[in-house]
Amino acid sequence: MGPQGAVMAEKIVIALVLQPEIWRPVVGYEGLYEVSSLGRIKSLPRNGTLGGVLAQTPVRGGYLSAHLSKRDRQSRIAVHRIVATAFHGECPEGYECAHLDGSRNNNRPENLRWVTAKENQGHRRAHGTMCLGERNGSALLAPETALEIRRLSDESKLLPQRAAGRLSQPQIANLFGVSRQTVSAIGRREIWGHI
C-alpha cells in the first residue's frame, strides 16, 4: 500500500469510529455491488467468489473510478457518481456531480451534490480547482506571455491607427507565435482573464 492508500485507510478507520458505515446497493448493479457512506464499493459474494472491497483508480482529472461488471461486461464508472446516485437519487437531466469541498477523493455522500454546470463551475472557482491558465492542459502560453500580449494589445488600442510603434493584432500574433484570434481573445479577456 502506497502513502495515499495508507492515508485513505487511516481516514476510513477514524470515520468508522465516529459513525457507522452504511452500505447501499449500486444502482444498476443491485445484488452485485454495494457502495458505502465512506465512498467505498464492494463486490458481493457470487459464483463462488467471496466478494470484497474494490480498488479505486484515479482517472482523467484525478477522479476515482471502479471497475464493475455485469453479464460478462466490464465498465469503469466514476465513484462519485456511484455514491451520489445511491445516496441522493438519479442525476437530474442537465446536472452533474459536485464535490463540495473540492477534493476529488472525498466521495462521501455529504460531500456530493447534483448541481448545474454553472454551479459546479462556481464551486471549482471557489476551491481553486478550476483549470485556468497554465493549469489548463491545452494552454500553450505562460502567464507572463499572456500578460505581455494583453499589454501590447491594450497599448495598440490607445494609439492612433497609423502611430509609430503601434502593433497590429497580426504583428503581435507573429511575435508570439499565436493566432490573431488568440491575441484578440486575450485582449478582450475571454481567455487568460483571471490574471
Short mmCIF file of C-alpha atoms in Angstrom, two decimals:
data_model
loop_
_atom_site.label_atom_id
_atom_site.label_comp_id
_atom_site.label_asym_id
_atom_site.label_seq_id
_atom_site.Cartn_x
_atom_site.Cartn_y
_atom_site.Cartn_z
CA MET A 1 0.00 0.00 0.00
CA GLY A 2 1.40 3.39 -1.03
CA PRO A 3 1.34 6.59 1.05
CA GLN A 4 -2.04 7.69 -0.38
CA GLY A 5 -3.53 4.29 0.40
CA ALA A 6 -2.27 4.48 3.98
CA VAL A 7 -3.77 7.95 4.47
CA MET A 8 -7.09 6.78 3.00
CA ALA A 9 -7.10 3.68 5.27
CA GLU A 10 -6.43 5.89 8.30
CA LYS A 11 -9.33 8.21 7.35
CA ILE A 12 -11.64 5.22 6.98
CA VAL A 13 -10.69 3.87 10.44
CA ILE A 14 -11.29 7.29 12.01
CA ALA A 15 -14.62 7.64 10.19
CA LEU A 16 -15.76 4.19 11.33
CA VAL A 17 -15.10 5.18 14.94
CA LEU A 18 -17.11 8.39 14.53
CA GLN A 19 -20.03 6.97 12.54
CA PRO A 20 -21.06 3.56 11.25
CA GLU A 21 -20.51 2.72 7.59
CA ILE A 22 -23.83 2.46 5.73
CA TRP A 23 -23.99 0.22 2.64
CA ARG A 24 -26.50 0.66 -0.20
CA PRO A 25 -26.94 -1.19 -3.50
CA VAL A 26 -25.15 0.28 -6.53
CA VAL A 27 -27.93 1.47 -8.85
CA GLY A 28 -27.96 -0.69 -11.96
CA TYR A 29 -25.83 -3.34 -10.26
CA GLU A 30 -28.21 -4.39 -7.47
CA GLY A 31 -27.28 -7.77 -5.98
CA LEU A 32 -23.76 -7.47 -7.42
CA TYR A 33 -22.20 -4.43 -5.73
CA GLU A 34 -22.82 -2.10 -2.80
CA VAL A 35 -21.48 1.39 -2.09
CA SER A 36 -20.84 2.83 1.36
CA SER A 37 -21.27 6.15 3.11
CA LEU A 38 -17.44 6.33 3.14
CA GLY A 39 -17.23 6.13 -0.64
CA ARG A 40 -16.10 2.51 -0.73
CA ILE A 41 -17.50 -0.05 -3.17
CA LYS A 42 -17.66 -3.76 -2.57
CA SER A 43 -18.45 -6.74 -4.70
CA LEU A 44 -20.99 -9.10 -3.15
CA PRO A 45 -20.25 -12.86 -2.96
CA ARG A 46 -21.42 -14.68 -6.11
CA ASN A 47 -20.47 -17.53 -8.43
CA GLY A 48 -18.07 -19.00 -5.90
CA THR A 49 -16.27 -15.70 -5.18
CA LEU A 50 -16.02 -14.15 -1.75
CA GLY A 51 -16.55 -10.58 -2.85
CA GLY A 52 -14.77 -7.69 -1.13
CA VAL A 53 -13.89 -4.03 -1.30
CA LEU A 54 -12.80 -2.92 -4.79
CA ALA A 55 -9.69 -0.99 -5.66
CA GLN A 56 -10.33 2.54 -6.87
CA THR A 57 -8.06 4.01 -9.50
CA PRO A 58 -7.58 7.66 -10.44
CA VAL A 59 -8.62 8.64 -13.95
CA ARG A 60 -8.55 11.83 -16.03
CA GLY A 61 -8.77 14.85 -13.81
CA GLY A 62 -7.92 12.96 -10.61
CA TYR A 63 -11.38 11.47 -10.07
CA LEU A 64 -11.56 7.93 -8.66
CA SER A 65 -13.18 5.13 -10.63
CA ALA A 66 -14.03 1.49 -10.06
CA HIS A 67 -14.45 -1.42 -12.48
CA LEU A 68 -17.88 -3.02 -12.23
CA SER A 69 -19.03 -6.00 -14.29
CA LYS A 70 -22.43 -7.38 -15.13
CA ARG A 71 -23.25 -10.15 -17.60
CA ASP A 72 -19.57 -10.50 -18.65
CA ARG A 73 -19.32 -6.78 -19.49
CA GLN A 74 -16.93 -4.61 -17.50
CA SER A 75 -17.42 -0.85 -17.10
CA ARG A 76 -15.26 1.77 -15.42
CA ILE A 77 -17.52 4.15 -13.51
CA ALA A 78 -16.69 7.29 -11.53
CA VAL A 79 -17.00 6.59 -7.79
CA HIS A 80 -18.54 10.00 -7.01
CA ARG A 81 -21.40 9.31 -9.44
CA ILE A 82 -22.00 5.85 -7.93
CA VAL A 83 -22.15 7.32 -4.40
CA ALA A 84 -24.31 10.29 -5.38
CA THR A 85 -26.79 8.09 -7.24
CA ALA A 86 -27.08 5.61 -4.35
CA PHE A 87 -27.47 8.26 -1.64
CA HIS A 88 -29.12 11.21 -3.49
CA GLY A 89 -31.05 9.52 -6.30
CA GLU A 90 -30.60 9.61 -10.07
CA CYS A 91 -28.85 12.58 -11.62
CA PRO A 92 -31.44 15.07 -12.92
CA GLU A 93 -31.07 15.89 -16.61
CA GLY A 94 -28.60 18.72 -17.18
CA TYR A 95 -26.96 18.29 -13.76
CA GLU A 96 -23.54 16.99 -12.72
CA CYS A 97 -21.98 15.77 -9.51
CA ALA A 98 -20.03 18.33 -7.46
CA HIS A 99 -17.51 17.74 -4.66
CA LEU A 100 -18.47 20.44 -2.17
CA ASP A 101 -15.03 20.59 -0.52
CA GLY A 102 -13.14 20.49 -3.84
CA SER A 103 -11.41 17.19 -3.01
CA ARG A 104 -11.97 14.65 -5.78
CA ASN A 105 -11.00 11.85 -3.37
CA ASN A 106 -13.70 12.70 -0.81
CA ASN A 107 -16.61 10.67 -2.15
CA ARG A 108 -18.79 10.70 0.95
CA PRO A 109 -22.49 11.44 0.33
CA GLU A 110 -22.42 14.61 2.47
CA ASN A 111 -19.66 16.00 0.20
CA LEU A 112 -21.53 15.31 -3.05
CA ARG A 113 -24.47 17.13 -4.63
CA TRP A 114 -26.20 17.21 -8.00
CA VAL A 115 -25.72 20.75 -9.32
CA THR A 116 -25.92 22.60 -12.61
CA ALA A 117 -22.75 23.04 -14.66
CA LYS A 118 -22.75 26.73 -13.74
CA GLU A 119 -22.98 25.95 -10.00
CA ASN A 120 -20.21 23.35 -10.31
CA GLN A 121 -18.00 25.84 -12.13
CA GLY A 122 -18.61 28.29 -9.27
CA HIS A 123 -17.56 25.61 -6.76
CA ARG A 124 -14.36 24.88 -8.74
CA ARG A 125 -13.53 28.58 -8.92
CA ALA A 126 -14.13 28.96 -5.14
CA HIS A 127 -11.93 25.92 -4.32
CA GLY A 128 -9.19 26.92 -6.74
CA THR A 129 -9.55 23.64 -8.65
CA MET A 130 -10.68 25.24 -11.92
CA CYS A 131 -8.24 24.62 -14.78
CA LEU A 132 -7.39 28.18 -15.72
CA GLY A 133 -4.30 29.44 -17.48
CA GLU A 134 -1.27 27.17 -17.31
CA ARG A 135 -3.28 24.60 -15.28
CA ASN A 136 -5.39 24.03 -18.40
CA GLY A 137 -3.92 21.06 -20.27
CA SER A 138 -4.44 22.88 -23.59
CA ALA A 139 -2.60 26.04 -22.53
CA LEU A 140 0.31 26.94 -24.80
CA LEU A 141 1.28 30.21 -23.13
CA ALA A 142 2.87 31.10 -19.82
CA PRO A 143 1.03 33.71 -17.74
CA GLU A 144 3.81 36.23 -18.33
CA THR A 145 3.44 35.85 -22.10
CA ALA A 146 -0.34 36.30 -21.93
CA LEU A 147 0.14 39.47 -19.85
CA GLU A 148 2.64 40.83 -22.39
CA ILE A 149 0.23 40.11 -25.26
CA ARG A 150 -2.52 41.91 -23.34
CA ARG A 151 -0.23 44.89 -22.62
CA LEU A 152 0.73 45.23 -26.29
CA SER A 153 -2.89 44.80 -27.37
CA ASP A 154 -4.08 47.44 -24.87
CA GLU A 155 -1.33 49.89 -25.95
CA SER A 156 -2.30 49.41 -29.60
CA LYS A 157 -5.90 50.33 -28.83
CA LEU A 158 -4.79 53.63 -27.25
CA LEU A 159 -2.55 54.76 -30.13
CA PRO A 160 -3.90 56.32 -33.35
CA GLN A 161 -4.32 53.92 -36.30
CA ARG A 162 -1.01 54.81 -38.05
CA ALA A 163 1.06 55.80 -34.99
CA ALA A 164 4.70 54.74 -34.85
CA GLY A 165 5.25 51.80 -32.54
CA ARG A 166 1.63 50.62 -32.79
CA LEU A 167 1.47 46.88 -33.39
CA SER A 168 -1.47 45.29 -35.17
CA GLN A 169 -3.02 42.07 -33.92
CA PRO A 170 -1.38 40.04 -36.72
CA GLN A 171 2.01 41.54 -35.79
CA ILE A 172 1.52 40.68 -32.10
CA ALA A 173 0.41 37.18 -33.13
CA ASN A 174 3.54 36.67 -35.25
CA LEU A 175 5.74 37.98 -32.46
CA PHE A 176 4.43 35.33 -30.01
CA GLY A 177 3.64 32.52 -32.45
CA VAL A 178 -0.12 32.51 -31.81
CA SER A 179 -3.15 33.28 -33.95
CA ARG A 180 -4.69 36.73 -34.36
CA GLN A 181 -7.84 35.31 -32.76
CA THR A 182 -5.83 34.35 -29.65
CA VAL A 183 -4.42 37.89 -29.40
CA SER A 184 -7.94 39.28 -29.73
CA ALA A 185 -9.36 36.90 -27.08
CA ILE A 186 -6.55 37.75 -24.63
CA GLY A 187 -7.11 41.47 -25.25
CA ARG A 188 -10.86 41.09 -24.58
CA ARG A 189 -10.08 38.90 -21.53
CA GLU A 190 -12.11 36.00 -22.92
CA ILE A 191 -9.09 33.82 -22.19
CA TRP A 192 -6.44 34.42 -19.53
CA GLY A 193 -8.93 36.83 -17.92
CA HIS A 194 -8.07 35.55 -14.44
CA ILE A 195 -4.62 37.20 -14.49
#
